[in-house]
PDB file of C-alpha atoms in Angstrom:
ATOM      1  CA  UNK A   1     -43.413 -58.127  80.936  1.00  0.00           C
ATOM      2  CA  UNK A   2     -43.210 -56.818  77.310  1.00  0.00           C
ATOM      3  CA  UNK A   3     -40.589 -54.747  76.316  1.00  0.00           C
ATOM      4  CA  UNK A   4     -41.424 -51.575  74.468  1.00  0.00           C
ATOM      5  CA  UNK A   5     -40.170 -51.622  70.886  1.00  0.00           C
ATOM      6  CA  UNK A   6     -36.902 -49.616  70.224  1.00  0.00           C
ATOM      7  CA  UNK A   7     -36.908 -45.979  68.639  1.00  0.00           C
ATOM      8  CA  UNK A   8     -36.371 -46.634  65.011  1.00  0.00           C
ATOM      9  CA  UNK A   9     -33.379 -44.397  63.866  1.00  0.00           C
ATOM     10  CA  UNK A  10     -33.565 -42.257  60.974  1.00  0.00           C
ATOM     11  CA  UNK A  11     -32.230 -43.773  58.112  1.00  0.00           C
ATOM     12  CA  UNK A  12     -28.722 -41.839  57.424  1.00  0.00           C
ATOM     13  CA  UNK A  13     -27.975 -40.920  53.718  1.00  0.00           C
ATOM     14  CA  UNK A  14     -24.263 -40.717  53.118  1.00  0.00           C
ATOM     15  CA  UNK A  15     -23.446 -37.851  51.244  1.00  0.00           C
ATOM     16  CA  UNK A  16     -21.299 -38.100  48.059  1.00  0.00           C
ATOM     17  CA  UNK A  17     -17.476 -36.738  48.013  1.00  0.00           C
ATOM     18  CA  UNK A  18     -17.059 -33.054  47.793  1.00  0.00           C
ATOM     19  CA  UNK A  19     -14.681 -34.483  44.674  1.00  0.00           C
ATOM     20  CA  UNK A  20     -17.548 -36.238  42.807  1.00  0.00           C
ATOM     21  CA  UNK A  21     -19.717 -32.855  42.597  1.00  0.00           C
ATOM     22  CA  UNK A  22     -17.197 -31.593  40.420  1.00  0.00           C
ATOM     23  CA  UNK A  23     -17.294 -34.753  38.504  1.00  0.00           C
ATOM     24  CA  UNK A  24     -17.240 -33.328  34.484  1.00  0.00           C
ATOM     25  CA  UNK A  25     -16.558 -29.427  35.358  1.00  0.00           C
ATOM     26  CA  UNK A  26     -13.349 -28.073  34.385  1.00  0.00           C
ATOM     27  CA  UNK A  27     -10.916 -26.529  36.884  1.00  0.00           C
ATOM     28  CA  UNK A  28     -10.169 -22.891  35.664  1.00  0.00           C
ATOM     29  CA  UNK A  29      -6.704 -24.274  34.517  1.00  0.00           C
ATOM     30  CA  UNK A  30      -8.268 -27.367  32.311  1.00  0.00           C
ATOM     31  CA  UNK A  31     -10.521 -25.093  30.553  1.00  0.00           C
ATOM     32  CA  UNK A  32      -9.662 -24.875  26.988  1.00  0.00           C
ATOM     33  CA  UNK A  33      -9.101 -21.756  25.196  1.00  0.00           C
ATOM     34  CA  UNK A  34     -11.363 -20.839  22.385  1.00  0.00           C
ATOM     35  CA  UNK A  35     -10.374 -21.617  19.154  1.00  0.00           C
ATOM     36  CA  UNK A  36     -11.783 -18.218  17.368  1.00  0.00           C
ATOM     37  CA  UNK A  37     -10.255 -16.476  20.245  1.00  0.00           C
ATOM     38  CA  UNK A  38      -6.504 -17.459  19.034  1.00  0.00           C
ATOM     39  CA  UNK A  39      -7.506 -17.345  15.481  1.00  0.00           C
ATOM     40  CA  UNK A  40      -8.774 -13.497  15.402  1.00  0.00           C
ATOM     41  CA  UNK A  41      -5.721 -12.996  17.870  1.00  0.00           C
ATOM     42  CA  UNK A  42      -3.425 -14.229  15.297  1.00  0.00           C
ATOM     43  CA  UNK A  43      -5.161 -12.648  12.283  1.00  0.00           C
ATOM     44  CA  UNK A  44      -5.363  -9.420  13.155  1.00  0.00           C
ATOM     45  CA  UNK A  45      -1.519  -9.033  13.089  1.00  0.00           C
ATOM     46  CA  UNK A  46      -0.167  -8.903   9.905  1.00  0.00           C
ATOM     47  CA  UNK A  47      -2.833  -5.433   9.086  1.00  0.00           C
ATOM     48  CA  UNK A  48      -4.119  -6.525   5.932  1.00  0.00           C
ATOM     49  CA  UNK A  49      -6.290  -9.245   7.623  1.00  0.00           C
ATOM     50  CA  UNK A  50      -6.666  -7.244  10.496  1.00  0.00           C
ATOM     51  CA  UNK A  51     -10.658  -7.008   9.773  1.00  0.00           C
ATOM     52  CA  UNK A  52     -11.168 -10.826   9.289  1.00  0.00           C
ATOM     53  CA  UNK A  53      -9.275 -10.896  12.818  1.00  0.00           C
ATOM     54  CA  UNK A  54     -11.795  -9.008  14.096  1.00  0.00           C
ATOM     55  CA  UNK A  55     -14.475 -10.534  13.120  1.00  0.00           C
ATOM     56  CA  UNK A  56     -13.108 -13.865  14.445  1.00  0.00           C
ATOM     57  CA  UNK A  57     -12.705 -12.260  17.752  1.00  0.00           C
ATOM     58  CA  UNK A  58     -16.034 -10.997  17.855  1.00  0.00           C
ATOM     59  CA  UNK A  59     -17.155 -14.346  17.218  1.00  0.00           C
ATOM     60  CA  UNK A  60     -14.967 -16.014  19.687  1.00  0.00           C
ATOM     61  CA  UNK A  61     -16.317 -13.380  22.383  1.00  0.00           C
ATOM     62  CA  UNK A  62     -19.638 -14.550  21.821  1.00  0.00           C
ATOM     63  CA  UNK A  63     -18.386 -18.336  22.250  1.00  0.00           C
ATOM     64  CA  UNK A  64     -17.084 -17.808  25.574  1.00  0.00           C
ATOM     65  CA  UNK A  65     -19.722 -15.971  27.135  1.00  0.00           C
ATOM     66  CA  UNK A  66     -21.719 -19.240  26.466  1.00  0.00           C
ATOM     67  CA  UNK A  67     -19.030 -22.439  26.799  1.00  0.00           C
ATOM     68  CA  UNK A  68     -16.969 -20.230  29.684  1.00  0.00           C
ATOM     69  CA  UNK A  69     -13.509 -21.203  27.495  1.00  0.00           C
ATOM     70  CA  UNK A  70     -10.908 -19.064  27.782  1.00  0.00           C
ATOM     71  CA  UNK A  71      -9.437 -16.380  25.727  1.00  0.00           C
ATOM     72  CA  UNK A  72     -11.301 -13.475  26.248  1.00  0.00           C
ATOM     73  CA  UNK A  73      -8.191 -11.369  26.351  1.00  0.00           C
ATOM     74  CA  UNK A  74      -7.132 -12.664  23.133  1.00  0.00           C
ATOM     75  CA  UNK A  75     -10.094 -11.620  21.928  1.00  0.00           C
ATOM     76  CA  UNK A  76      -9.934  -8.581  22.954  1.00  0.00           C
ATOM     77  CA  UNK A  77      -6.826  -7.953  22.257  1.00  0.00           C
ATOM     78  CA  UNK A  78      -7.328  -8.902  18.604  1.00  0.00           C
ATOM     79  CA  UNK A  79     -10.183  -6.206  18.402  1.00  0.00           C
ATOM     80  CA  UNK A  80      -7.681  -3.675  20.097  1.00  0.00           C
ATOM     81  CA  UNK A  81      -5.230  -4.591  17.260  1.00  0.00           C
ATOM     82  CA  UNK A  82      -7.898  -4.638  14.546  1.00  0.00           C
ATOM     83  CA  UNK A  83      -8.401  -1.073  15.129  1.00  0.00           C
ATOM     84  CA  UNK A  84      -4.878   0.376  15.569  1.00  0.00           C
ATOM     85  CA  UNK A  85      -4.508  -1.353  11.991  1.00  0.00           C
ATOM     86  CA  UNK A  86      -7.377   0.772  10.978  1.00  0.00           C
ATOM     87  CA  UNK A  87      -6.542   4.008  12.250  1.00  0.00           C
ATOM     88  CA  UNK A  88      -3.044   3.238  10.926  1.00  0.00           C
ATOM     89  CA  UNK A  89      -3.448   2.228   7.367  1.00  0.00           C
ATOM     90  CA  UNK A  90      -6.361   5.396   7.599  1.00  0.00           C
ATOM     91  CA  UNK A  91      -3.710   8.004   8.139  1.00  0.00           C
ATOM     92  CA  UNK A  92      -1.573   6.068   5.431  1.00  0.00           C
ATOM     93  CA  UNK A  93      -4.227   6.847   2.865  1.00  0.00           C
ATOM     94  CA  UNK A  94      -4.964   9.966   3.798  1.00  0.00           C
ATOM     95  CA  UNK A  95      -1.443  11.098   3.487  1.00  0.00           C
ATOM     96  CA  UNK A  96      -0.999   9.222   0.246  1.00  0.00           C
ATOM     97  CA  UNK A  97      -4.001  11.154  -1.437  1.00  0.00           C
ATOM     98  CA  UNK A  98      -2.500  14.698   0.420  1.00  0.00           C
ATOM     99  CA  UNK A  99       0.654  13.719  -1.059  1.00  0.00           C
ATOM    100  CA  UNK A 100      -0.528  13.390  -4.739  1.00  0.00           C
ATOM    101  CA  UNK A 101      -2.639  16.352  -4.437  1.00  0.00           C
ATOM    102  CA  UNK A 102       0.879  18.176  -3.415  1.00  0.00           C
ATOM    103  CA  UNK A 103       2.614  16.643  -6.149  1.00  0.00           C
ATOM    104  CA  UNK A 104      -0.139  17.850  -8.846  1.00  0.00           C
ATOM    105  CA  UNK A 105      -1.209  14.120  -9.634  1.00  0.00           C
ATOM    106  CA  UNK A 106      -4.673  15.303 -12.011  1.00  0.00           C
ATOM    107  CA  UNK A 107      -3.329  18.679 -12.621  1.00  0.00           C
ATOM    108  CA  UNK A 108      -2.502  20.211 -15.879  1.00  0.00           C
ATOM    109  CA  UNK A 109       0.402  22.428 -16.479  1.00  0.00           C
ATOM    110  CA  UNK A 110       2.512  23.787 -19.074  1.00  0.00           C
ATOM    111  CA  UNK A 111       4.468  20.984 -20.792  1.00  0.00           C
ATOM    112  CA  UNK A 112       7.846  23.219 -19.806  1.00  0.00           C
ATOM    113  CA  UNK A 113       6.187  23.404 -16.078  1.00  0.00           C
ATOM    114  CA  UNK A 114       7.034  19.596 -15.306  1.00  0.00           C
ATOM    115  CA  UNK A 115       9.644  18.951 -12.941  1.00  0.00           C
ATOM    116  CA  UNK A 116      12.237  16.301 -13.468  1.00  0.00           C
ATOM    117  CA  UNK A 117      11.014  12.753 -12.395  1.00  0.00           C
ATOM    118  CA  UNK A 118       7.170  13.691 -13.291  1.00  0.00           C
ATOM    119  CA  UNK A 119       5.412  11.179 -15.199  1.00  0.00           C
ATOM    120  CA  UNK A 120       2.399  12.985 -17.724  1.00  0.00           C
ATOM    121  CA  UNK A 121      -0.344  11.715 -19.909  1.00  0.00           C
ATOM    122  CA  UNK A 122      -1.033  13.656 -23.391  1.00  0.00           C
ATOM    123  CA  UNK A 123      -0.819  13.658 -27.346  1.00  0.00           C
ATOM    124  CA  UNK A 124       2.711  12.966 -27.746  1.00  0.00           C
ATOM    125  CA  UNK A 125       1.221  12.729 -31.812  1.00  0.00           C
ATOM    126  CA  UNK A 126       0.549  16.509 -31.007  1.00  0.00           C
ATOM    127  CA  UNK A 127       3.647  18.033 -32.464  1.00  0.00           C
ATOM    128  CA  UNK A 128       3.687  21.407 -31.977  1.00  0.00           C
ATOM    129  CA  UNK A 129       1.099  21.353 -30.584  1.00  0.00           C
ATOM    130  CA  UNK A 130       1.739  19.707 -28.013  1.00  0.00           C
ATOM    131  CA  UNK A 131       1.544  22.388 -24.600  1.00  0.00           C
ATOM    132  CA  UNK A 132      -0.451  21.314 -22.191  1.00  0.00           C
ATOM    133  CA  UNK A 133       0.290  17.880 -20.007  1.00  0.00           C
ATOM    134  CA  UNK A 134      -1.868  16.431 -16.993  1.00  0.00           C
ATOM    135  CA  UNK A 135       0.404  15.305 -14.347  1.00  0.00           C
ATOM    136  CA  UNK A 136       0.121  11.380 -13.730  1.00  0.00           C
ATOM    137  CA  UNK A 137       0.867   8.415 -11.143  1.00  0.00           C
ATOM    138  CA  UNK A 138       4.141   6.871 -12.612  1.00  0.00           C
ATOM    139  CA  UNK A 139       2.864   3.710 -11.241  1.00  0.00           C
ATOM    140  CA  UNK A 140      -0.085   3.433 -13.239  1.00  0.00           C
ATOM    141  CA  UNK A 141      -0.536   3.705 -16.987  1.00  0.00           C
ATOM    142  CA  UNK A 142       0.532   7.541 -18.563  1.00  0.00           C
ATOM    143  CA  UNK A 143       2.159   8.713 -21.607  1.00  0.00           C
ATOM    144  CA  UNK A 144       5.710   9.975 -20.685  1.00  0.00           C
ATOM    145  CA  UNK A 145       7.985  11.043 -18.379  1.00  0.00           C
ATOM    146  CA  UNK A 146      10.088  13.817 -17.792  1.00  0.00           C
ATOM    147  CA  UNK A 147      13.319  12.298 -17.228  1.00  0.00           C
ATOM    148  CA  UNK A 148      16.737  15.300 -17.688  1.00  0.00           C
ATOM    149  CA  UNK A 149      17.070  18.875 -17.722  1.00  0.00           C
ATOM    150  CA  UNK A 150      20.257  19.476 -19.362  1.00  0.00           C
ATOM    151  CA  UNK A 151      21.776  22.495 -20.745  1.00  0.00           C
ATOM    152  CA  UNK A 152      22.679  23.286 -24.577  1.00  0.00           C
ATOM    153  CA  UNK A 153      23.940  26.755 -25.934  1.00  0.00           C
ATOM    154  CA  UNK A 154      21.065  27.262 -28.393  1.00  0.00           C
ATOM    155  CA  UNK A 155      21.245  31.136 -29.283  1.00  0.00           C
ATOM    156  CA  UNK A 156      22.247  32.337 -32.401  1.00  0.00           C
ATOM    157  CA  UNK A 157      21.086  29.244 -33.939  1.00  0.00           C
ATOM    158  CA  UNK A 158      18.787  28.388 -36.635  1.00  0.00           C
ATOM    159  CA  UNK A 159      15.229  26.367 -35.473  1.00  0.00           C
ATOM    160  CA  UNK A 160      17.054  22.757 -37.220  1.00  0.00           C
ATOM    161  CA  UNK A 161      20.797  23.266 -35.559  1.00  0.00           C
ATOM    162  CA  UNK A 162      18.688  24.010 -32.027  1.00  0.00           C
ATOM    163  CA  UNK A 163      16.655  20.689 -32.486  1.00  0.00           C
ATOM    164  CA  UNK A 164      19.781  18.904 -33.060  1.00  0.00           C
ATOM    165  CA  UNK A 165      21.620  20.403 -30.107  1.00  0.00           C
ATOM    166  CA  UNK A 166      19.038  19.399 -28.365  1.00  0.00           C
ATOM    167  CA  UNK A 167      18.431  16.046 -29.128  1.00  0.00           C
ATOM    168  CA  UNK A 168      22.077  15.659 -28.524  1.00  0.00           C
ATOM    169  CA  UNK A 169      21.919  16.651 -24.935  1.00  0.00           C
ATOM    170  CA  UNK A 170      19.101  14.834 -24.242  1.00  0.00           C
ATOM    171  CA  UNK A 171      20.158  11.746 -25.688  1.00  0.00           C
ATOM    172  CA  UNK A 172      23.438  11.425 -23.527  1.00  0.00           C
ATOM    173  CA  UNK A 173      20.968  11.574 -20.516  1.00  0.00           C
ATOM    174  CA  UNK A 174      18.494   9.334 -21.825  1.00  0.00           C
ATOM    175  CA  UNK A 175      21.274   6.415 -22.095  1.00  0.00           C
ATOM    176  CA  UNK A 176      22.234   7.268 -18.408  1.00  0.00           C
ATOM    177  CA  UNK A 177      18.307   7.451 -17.437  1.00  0.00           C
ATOM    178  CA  UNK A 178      17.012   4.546 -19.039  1.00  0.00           C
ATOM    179  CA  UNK A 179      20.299   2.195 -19.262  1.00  0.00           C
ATOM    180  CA  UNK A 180      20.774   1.946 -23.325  1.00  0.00           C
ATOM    181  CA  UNK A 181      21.349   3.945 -25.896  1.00  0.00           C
ATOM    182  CA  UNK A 182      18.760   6.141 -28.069  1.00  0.00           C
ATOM    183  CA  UNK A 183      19.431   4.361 -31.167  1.00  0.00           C
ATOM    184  CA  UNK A 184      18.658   1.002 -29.398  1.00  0.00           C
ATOM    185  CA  UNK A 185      15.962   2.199 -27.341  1.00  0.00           C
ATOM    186  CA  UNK A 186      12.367   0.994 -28.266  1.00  0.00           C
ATOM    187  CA  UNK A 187      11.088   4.604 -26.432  1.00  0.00           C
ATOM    188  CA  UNK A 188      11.333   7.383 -28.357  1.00  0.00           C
ATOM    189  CA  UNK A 189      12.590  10.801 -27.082  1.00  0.00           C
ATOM    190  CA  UNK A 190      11.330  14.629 -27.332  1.00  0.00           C
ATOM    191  CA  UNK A 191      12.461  17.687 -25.798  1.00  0.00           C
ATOM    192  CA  UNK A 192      11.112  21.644 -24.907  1.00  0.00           C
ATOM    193  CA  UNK A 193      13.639  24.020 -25.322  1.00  0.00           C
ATOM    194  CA  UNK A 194      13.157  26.906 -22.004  1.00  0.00           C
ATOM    195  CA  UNK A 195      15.161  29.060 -22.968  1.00  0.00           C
ATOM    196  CA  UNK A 196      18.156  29.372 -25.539  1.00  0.00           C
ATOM    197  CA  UNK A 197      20.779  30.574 -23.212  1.00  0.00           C
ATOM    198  CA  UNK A 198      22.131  27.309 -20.619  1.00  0.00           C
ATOM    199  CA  UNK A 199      21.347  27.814 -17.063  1.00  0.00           C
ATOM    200  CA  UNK A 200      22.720  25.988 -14.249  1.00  0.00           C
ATOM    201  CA  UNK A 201      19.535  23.705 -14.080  1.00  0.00           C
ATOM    202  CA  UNK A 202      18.725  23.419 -17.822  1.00  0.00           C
ATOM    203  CA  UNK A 203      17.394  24.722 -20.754  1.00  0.00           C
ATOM    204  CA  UNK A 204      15.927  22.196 -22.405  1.00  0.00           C
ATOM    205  CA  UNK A 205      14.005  19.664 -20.395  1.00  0.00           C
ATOM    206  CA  UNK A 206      14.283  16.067 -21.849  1.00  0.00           C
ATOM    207  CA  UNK A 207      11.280  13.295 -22.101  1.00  0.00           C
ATOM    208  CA  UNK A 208      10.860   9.886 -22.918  1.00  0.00           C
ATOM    209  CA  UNK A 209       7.551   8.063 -24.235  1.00  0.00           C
ATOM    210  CA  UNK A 210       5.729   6.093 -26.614  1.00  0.00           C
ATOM    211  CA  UNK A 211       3.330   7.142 -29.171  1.00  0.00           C
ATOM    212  CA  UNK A 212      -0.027   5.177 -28.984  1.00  0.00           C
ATOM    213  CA  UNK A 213       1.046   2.902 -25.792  1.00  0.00           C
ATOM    214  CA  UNK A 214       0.655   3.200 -21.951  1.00  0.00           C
ATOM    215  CA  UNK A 215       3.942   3.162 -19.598  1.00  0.00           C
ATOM    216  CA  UNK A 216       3.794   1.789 -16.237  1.00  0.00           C
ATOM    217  CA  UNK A 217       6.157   2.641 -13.663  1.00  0.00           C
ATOM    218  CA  UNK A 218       9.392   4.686 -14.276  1.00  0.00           C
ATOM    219  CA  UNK A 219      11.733   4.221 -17.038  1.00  0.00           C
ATOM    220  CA  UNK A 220      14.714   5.095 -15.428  1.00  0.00           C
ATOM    221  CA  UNK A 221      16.598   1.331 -15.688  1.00  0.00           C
ATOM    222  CA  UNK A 222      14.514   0.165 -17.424  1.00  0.00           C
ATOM    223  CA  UNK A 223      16.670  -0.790 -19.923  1.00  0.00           C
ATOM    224  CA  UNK A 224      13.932  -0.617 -23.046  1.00  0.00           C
TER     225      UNK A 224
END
């Protein structure tokens, strides 16, 4: 009697190894962080470069949205920096133009009206003519600057013994402002007399220059 054929069995596929689906991804710890990530990071934190940092960071945002990298927090952390640097160096300027507006930086005054310290820009070929100043920036280019007020008893005295009293005062506090003598000095000197009578803060206020050339910066030391 004939036997009746056998059930053929499914054919069984064996299933690869949960470890071989994974073949190629990176684990969350393998993952590489994204080089524009650390670069705006590190960028943005000396100030100055603070916008290039950002930019970087922007970029490297953009990066790992797509490769899945790490370093989103740098990133962001570089844009968070970026913009403190901006607000910060924002204020700066805005109280470095408040404070030359309060020092009178553009603003002309009486030539006896400048304080001690104030650098000026005008005609010092003006003689006597010579009243008005416009306050400058002592660190870029101006005429003069006022550098004593020192006191000289001037009354009683004829116009050439008060000049010479005065340039006498003023010339012991020009060797102590700009570190050498008058008569050595390659700056040359003039004065305003206030007042003839000496006051405790001076009566003649003392400035230094040089006719047809530009100073830069304060003389005081300067030893010229």
């Amino acid at each position: 009697m004939t036997q009746p054929p056998a059930p053929i069995q499914p054919a069984r596929t064996r299933l690869p190894s949960a470890e071989s689906w994974l073949t190629g991804v990176p684990l969350p710890g393998e993952r590489r962080l994204d080089r524009y990530a650390v670069a705006g990071f590190v960028v943005s934190l000396p100030g100055l470069t603070a916008p290039v940092g950002a930019v970087l960071a922007l970029i490297g945002l953009a990066r790992i949205r797509k490769s899945g990298a790490r370093g989103r927090g740098l990133a962001i952390a570089a844009l968070a920096i970026s913009v403190c640097w901006a607000i910060t160096l924002g204020v700066a300027a805005a109280l470095g133009l408040y404070g030359e507006h309060k020092a009178g930086i553009g603003r002309s005054v009486q030539i006896g009206q400048l304080d001690v310290r104030q650098c000026f820009d005008a005609d010092l070929d003006g003689g006597d003519t010579l009243k008005l100043v416009t306050i400058a920036d002592c660190s870029t280019g101006h005429t003069g600057e006022a550098y004593a007020k020192v006191s000289a008893g001037l009354s009683g005295l004829s116009t050439e013994q008060k000049g010479t009293a005065a340039t006498q005062a003023c010339a012991t506090s020009f060797q102590e402002f700009v570190g050498k003598p008058y008569a050595q000095s390659e700056l040359d000197m003039y004065y305003v007399v206030l007042e003839d009578r000496p006051v405790a803060d001076g009566n003649v206020l003392c400035l230094v220059g040089k006719p047809g050339r530009q100073l830069t910066g304060t003389m005081r030391g300067s030893q010229r």
